[in-house]
Amino acid sequence: MTDERDSAPKQQSARALTGLRDLVLKGDIQPGERLSEVALSARLDVSRTPLRAALQKLEQEGLVELIPSGGYAVRSFSRQDVTDSIELRGVLEGTAARLAAERGVPPQRIKAISDVLDALDDAVGVGPDGMDLDRYEALNGKFHRLLWELSGSQIVAKEVSRMASLPFANPNAFVNADLDVPAFHRTLLVGQAQHRAIVSAILMREGARAEALAREHARLARQNLDFVLEEQPDLRSRMAALALMAV
């Protein structure tokens, strides 16, 4: 049985990290705003020690930064920062896909990612009205995590996971913008076709093709970003992925 005296600090640490991350990603704390430990400690109902640990963790994730006067502030990202982050995720995922193709993948791992592909087909549906978005997001996230692991490299998997922790570089960053906009549903169909092509290239041991497909797949997120910023700016406020982007 777990000692309650041991579990209490762990619960505070988890609450501090989850609560602080939510405040940042939902835009409740504005980019550039200094983070007050006293105010946050009271707001999240945690002590200062787990809060400081949470701040250090978010600095590692790239969501907050140390400031010269001491303490932390929420990071502000330019549009170039956002596009560069998406591009870098594509480079890392491309490396993971190439390594998987070159090194080969155990049958059980191929089956696991193939099962996710089949489930994604059902989640996408034949049109916006027939799509299960929550299920799609969960499965899409799982597909990408499995892809990173197919590389057989803990280093690659860890680095791409760290990059994807930035909200706008996450594989799900722009899949939930607005299904009432037909263009978004079309990009999900294209993305699913790319998923299958990546896995096919890995199975065929075509490393260069698998890498190119994975990098192209990440660029789909950039296309969605450009679409939101240039053609559907009213959607920006509804996208948590852009909460940290400077106006």
CSV table of C-alpha atoms in Angstrom, one decimal:
chain,number,residue,atom,x,y,z
A,1,MET,CA,0.0,0.0,0.0
A,2,THR,CA,1.3,3.5,-0.9
A,3,ASP,CA,2.0,5.7,2.2
A,4,GLU,CA,-0.3,8.8,2.1
A,5,ARG,CA,2.7,10.8,3.2
A,6,ASP,CA,4.5,9.7,0.0
A,7,SER,CA,1.6,10.2,-2.3
A,8,ALA,CA,0.7,13.8,-1.2
A,9,PRO,CA,3.9,15.4,-2.5
A,10,LYS,CA,3.5,13.5,-5.8
A,11,GLN,CA,-0.1,14.7,-6.1
A,12,GLN,CA,1.0,18.3,-5.5
A,13,SER,CA,3.7,18.0,-8.1
A,14,ALA,CA,1.3,16.5,-10.7
A,15,ARG,CA,-1.3,19.2,-9.9
A,16,ALA,CA,1.3,22.0,-10.2
A,17,LEU,CA,2.6,20.8,-13.5
A,18,THR,CA,-0.8,20.1,-15.1
A,19,GLY,CA,-2.4,23.3,-13.8
A,20,LEU,CA,0.5,25.5,-14.8
A,21,ARG,CA,0.7,24.0,-18.3
A,22,ASP,CA,-3.0,24.4,-18.8
A,23,LEU,CA,-2.9,28.1,-17.8
A,24,VAL,CA,-0.1,28.7,-20.3
A,25,LEU,CA,-1.5,26.7,-23.2
A,26,LYS,CA,-5.1,28.1,-22.8
A,27,GLY,CA,-3.8,31.7,-22.9
A,28,ASP,CA,-4.8,32.5,-19.3
A,29,ILE,CA,-1.3,33.8,-18.8
A,30,GLN,CA,-0.2,36.0,-21.7
A,31,PRO,CA,3.1,35.6,-23.6
A,32,GLY,CA,5.8,37.8,-21.9
A,33,GLU,CA,3.9,37.9,-18.6
A,34,ARG,CA,6.1,37.4,-15.5
A,35,LEU,CA,5.0,34.4,-13.5
A,36,SER,CA,4.4,35.2,-9.8
A,37,GLU,CA,5.2,32.2,-7.6
A,38,VAL,CA,3.0,33.5,-4.8
A,39,ALA,CA,0.0,34.1,-7.0
A,40,LEU,CA,0.3,30.8,-8.9
A,41,SER,CA,0.8,28.9,-5.7
A,42,ALA,CA,-2.5,30.2,-4.3
A,43,ARG,CA,-4.3,29.9,-7.6
A,44,LEU,CA,-3.2,26.2,-8.1
A,45,ASP,CA,-3.4,25.4,-4.4
A,46,VAL,CA,0.1,24.0,-4.2
A,47,SER,CA,3.2,24.8,-2.3
A,48,ARG,CA,6.1,26.7,-3.7
A,49,THR,CA,8.4,23.7,-4.0
A,50,PRO,CA,6.3,21.7,-6.5
A,51,LEU,CA,5.5,24.9,-8.3
A,52,ARG,CA,9.2,25.7,-8.8
A,53,ALA,CA,9.7,22.2,-10.1
A,54,ALA,CA,6.8,22.7,-12.6
A,55,LEU,CA,8.4,25.9,-13.8
A,56,GLN,CA,11.7,24.2,-14.4
A,57,LYS,CA,9.9,21.5,-16.4
A,58,LEU,CA,8.1,24.0,-18.5
A,59,GLU,CA,11.3,25.8,-19.2
A,60,GLN,CA,12.8,22.5,-20.5
A,61,GLU,CA,9.7,22.1,-22.7
A,62,GLY,CA,10.2,25.6,-24.0
A,63,LEU,CA,7.0,27.1,-22.7
A,64,VAL,CA,8.5,29.5,-20.2
A,65,GLU,CA,11.9,31.2,-20.0
A,66,LEU,CA,14.1,32.7,-17.3
A,67,ILE,CA,14.2,36.5,-17.2
A,68,PRO,CA,17.1,38.7,-16.2
A,69,SER,CA,15.3,40.1,-13.2
A,70,GLY,CA,14.7,36.6,-11.8
A,71,GLY,CA,11.9,34.2,-12.1
A,72,TYR,CA,10.1,33.1,-15.2
A,73,ALA,CA,7.9,34.5,-18.0
A,74,VAL,CA,5.7,32.8,-20.6
A,75,ARG,CA,7.6,32.6,-23.8
A,76,SER,CA,6.4,34.4,-26.9
A,77,PHE,CA,6.9,32.8,-30.3
A,78,SER,CA,7.0,34.5,-33.7
A,79,ARG,CA,5.3,33.1,-36.7
A,80,GLN,CA,8.8,32.1,-37.9
A,81,ASP,CA,9.4,30.3,-34.6
A,82,VAL,CA,6.2,28.3,-35.1
A,83,THR,CA,7.0,27.3,-38.7
A,84,ASP,CA,10.5,26.4,-37.8
A,85,SER,CA,9.2,24.1,-34.9
A,86,ILE,CA,6.9,22.4,-37.3
A,87,GLU,CA,9.7,21.9,-39.8
A,88,LEU,CA,12.0,20.5,-37.1
A,89,ARG,CA,9.4,18.0,-36.0
A,90,GLY,CA,9.2,16.9,-39.6
A,91,VAL,CA,12.9,16.4,-39.8
A,92,LEU,CA,12.9,14.4,-36.6
A,93,GLU,CA,9.9,12.3,-37.6
A,94,GLY,CA,11.5,11.8,-41.0
A,95,THR,CA,14.7,10.5,-39.3
A,96,ALA,CA,12.6,8.1,-37.2
A,97,ALA,CA,10.8,6.8,-40.3
A,98,ARG,CA,14.1,6.3,-42.2
A,99,LEU,CA,15.7,4.5,-39.3
A,100,ALA,CA,12.7,2.2,-39.0
A,101,ALA,CA,12.8,1.4,-42.7
A,102,GLU,CA,16.6,0.8,-42.7
A,103,ARG,CA,16.7,-1.2,-39.5
A,104,GLY,CA,13.5,-3.1,-39.9
A,105,VAL,CA,10.6,-3.3,-37.4
A,106,PRO,CA,9.4,-6.3,-35.4
A,107,PRO,CA,6.0,-7.7,-36.6
A,108,GLN,CA,4.3,-6.9,-33.3
A,109,ARG,CA,5.1,-3.2,-33.7
A,110,ILE,CA,4.0,-3.2,-37.3
A,111,LYS,CA,0.7,-4.8,-36.2
A,112,ALA,CA,0.2,-2.2,-33.5
A,113,ILE,CA,0.6,0.8,-35.8
A,114,SER,CA,-1.5,-0.9,-38.5
A,115,ASP,CA,-4.3,-1.4,-36.1
A,116,VAL,CA,-4.2,2.3,-35.3
A,117,LEU,CA,-4.3,3.1,-39.0
A,118,ASP,CA,-7.5,1.0,-39.4
A,119,ALA,CA,-9.1,2.7,-36.4
A,120,LEU,CA,-8.2,6.1,-37.9
A,121,ASP,CA,-10.0,5.2,-41.1
A,122,ASP,CA,-13.2,4.8,-39.1
A,123,ALA,CA,-12.6,8.0,-37.1
A,124,VAL,CA,-12.1,10.2,-40.1
A,125,GLY,CA,-15.4,9.1,-41.6
A,126,VAL,CA,-16.6,10.0,-45.1
A,127,GLY,CA,-17.3,13.6,-44.3
A,128,PRO,CA,-17.2,16.2,-41.5
A,129,ASP,CA,-20.6,15.1,-40.1
A,130,GLY,CA,-19.4,11.5,-39.8
A,131,MET,CA,-16.1,12.2,-38.1
A,132,ASP,CA,-15.3,11.4,-34.4
A,133,LEU,CA,-12.9,14.2,-33.7
A,134,ASP,CA,-12.0,13.3,-30.2
A,135,ARG,CA,-11.3,9.7,-31.2
A,136,TYR,CA,-9.3,10.9,-34.2
A,137,GLU,CA,-7.1,13.2,-32.0
A,138,ALA,CA,-6.4,10.3,-29.6
A,139,LEU,CA,-5.5,7.9,-32.4
A,140,ASN,CA,-3.5,10.5,-34.3
A,141,GLY,CA,-1.4,11.1,-31.2
A,142,LYS,CA,-0.9,7.4,-30.7
A,143,PHE,CA,0.1,6.9,-34.3
A,144,HIS,CA,2.9,9.4,-34.1
A,145,ARG,CA,4.2,8.1,-30.8
A,146,LEU,CA,4.3,4.6,-32.3
A,147,LEU,CA,6.1,6.0,-35.3
A,148,TRP,CA,8.8,7.6,-33.2
A,149,GLU,CA,9.3,4.3,-31.4
A,150,LEU,CA,9.6,2.4,-34.7
A,151,SER,CA,13.0,4.0,-35.1
A,152,GLY,CA,14.5,1.7,-32.5
A,153,SER,CA,16.3,4.8,-31.1
A,154,GLN,CA,15.5,6.1,-27.7
A,155,ILE,CA,17.4,9.3,-28.5
A,156,VAL,CA,15.3,10.0,-31.6
A,157,ALA,CA,12.1,9.1,-29.9
A,158,LYS,CA,12.9,11.3,-26.9
A,159,GLU,CA,13.9,14.3,-29.0
A,160,VAL,CA,10.9,14.3,-31.3
A,161,SER,CA,8.6,13.9,-28.2
A,162,ARG,CA,10.3,16.9,-26.7
A,163,MET,CA,9.7,19.0,-29.8
A,164,ALA,CA,6.1,17.8,-30.0
A,165,SER,CA,5.5,19.1,-26.5
A,166,LEU,CA,5.3,22.6,-27.9
A,167,PRO,CA,1.6,23.0,-28.6
A,168,PHE,CA,2.0,24.3,-32.2
A,169,ALA,CA,4.5,21.5,-33.1
A,170,ASN,CA,2.3,18.7,-31.7
A,171,PRO,CA,0.9,16.4,-34.4
A,172,ASN,CA,-2.6,17.4,-33.2
A,173,ALA,CA,-2.0,21.1,-33.2
A,174,PHE,CA,-4.2,22.0,-36.2
A,175,VAL,CA,-6.5,19.0,-36.6
A,176,ASN,CA,-9.3,20.5,-34.4
A,177,ALA,CA,-9.6,23.9,-35.9
A,178,ASP,CA,-13.1,23.8,-37.2
A,179,LEU,CA,-14.7,20.9,-39.0
A,180,ASP,CA,-17.3,23.3,-40.4
A,181,VAL,CA,-14.6,24.5,-42.7
A,182,PRO,CA,-14.4,21.8,-45.4
A,183,ALA,CA,-10.7,22.5,-46.1
A,184,PHE,CA,-9.8,21.1,-42.7
A,185,HIS,CA,-11.6,17.8,-43.2
A,186,ARG,CA,-9.8,17.4,-46.5
A,187,THR,CA,-6.5,17.9,-44.8
A,188,LEU,CA,-7.3,15.1,-42.4
A,189,LEU,CA,-8.1,12.8,-45.3
A,190,VAL,CA,-4.8,13.7,-46.9
A,191,GLY,CA,-3.0,13.2,-43.6
A,192,GLN,CA,-4.4,9.8,-43.2
A,193,ALA,CA,-3.3,8.8,-46.7
A,194,GLN,CA,0.2,10.0,-45.7
A,195,HIS,CA,0.1,7.9,-42.6
A,196,ARG,CA,-0.5,4.8,-44.7
A,197,ALA,CA,2.2,5.8,-47.2
A,198,ILE,CA,4.8,6.2,-44.4
A,199,VAL,CA,4.0,2.8,-42.9
A,200,SER,CA,4.1,1.2,-46.4
A,201,ALA,CA,7.5,2.7,-47.1
A,202,ILE,CA,8.8,1.4,-43.8
A,203,LEU,CA,7.5,-2.1,-44.6
A,204,MET,CA,9.2,-1.9,-48.1
A,205,ARG,CA,12.4,-0.9,-46.4
A,206,GLU,CA,12.5,2.3,-48.4
A,207,GLY,CA,14.3,4.6,-46.1
A,208,ALA,CA,14.6,7.7,-48.2
A,209,ARG,CA,10.9,7.6,-49.3
A,210,ALA,CA,9.8,7.0,-45.7
A,211,GLU,CA,11.8,10.1,-44.6
A,212,ALA,CA,10.5,12.3,-47.4
A,213,LEU,CA,6.9,11.3,-46.7
A,214,ALA,CA,7.2,12.0,-43.0
A,215,ARG,CA,8.6,15.4,-43.6
A,216,GLU,CA,5.9,16.2,-46.1
A,217,HIS,CA,3.3,15.1,-43.6
A,218,ALA,CA,4.6,17.6,-41.0
A,219,ARG,CA,4.3,20.3,-43.7
A,220,LEU,CA,0.6,19.7,-43.7
A,221,ALA,CA,0.4,21.3,-40.3
A,222,ARG,CA,2.2,24.4,-41.7
A,223,GLN,CA,-0.4,24.6,-44.5
A,224,ASN,CA,-3.1,24.6,-41.9
A,225,LEU,CA,-1.3,27.2,-39.9
A,226,ASP,CA,-1.0,29.5,-43.0
A,227,PHE,CA,-4.7,28.8,-43.8
A,228,VAL,CA,-5.8,29.9,-40.3
A,229,LEU,CA,-3.6,33.0,-40.2
A,230,GLU,CA,-4.3,34.2,-43.7
A,231,GLU,CA,-7.8,33.0,-44.6
A,232,GLN,CA,-9.5,32.2,-41.3
A,233,PRO,CA,-8.0,34.6,-38.7
A,234,ASP,CA,-11.2,34.4,-36.6
A,235,LEU,CA,-10.3,30.8,-35.8
A,236,ARG,CA,-7.0,31.8,-34.2
A,237,SER,CA,-8.5,32.7,-30.8
A,238,ARG,CA,-10.1,29.2,-30.7
A,239,MET,CA,-6.8,27.4,-31.2
A,240,ALA,CA,-4.8,26.6,-28.1
A,241,ALA,CA,-1.8,25.8,-30.4
A,242,LEU,CA,-1.5,29.5,-31.1
A,243,ALA,CA,-1.9,30.9,-27.6
A,244,LEU,CA,1.8,31.5,-27.3
A,245,MET,CA,2.3,33.2,-30.7
A,246,ALA,CA,2.9,36.9,-30.8
A,247,VAL,CA,0.3,38.9,-32.7
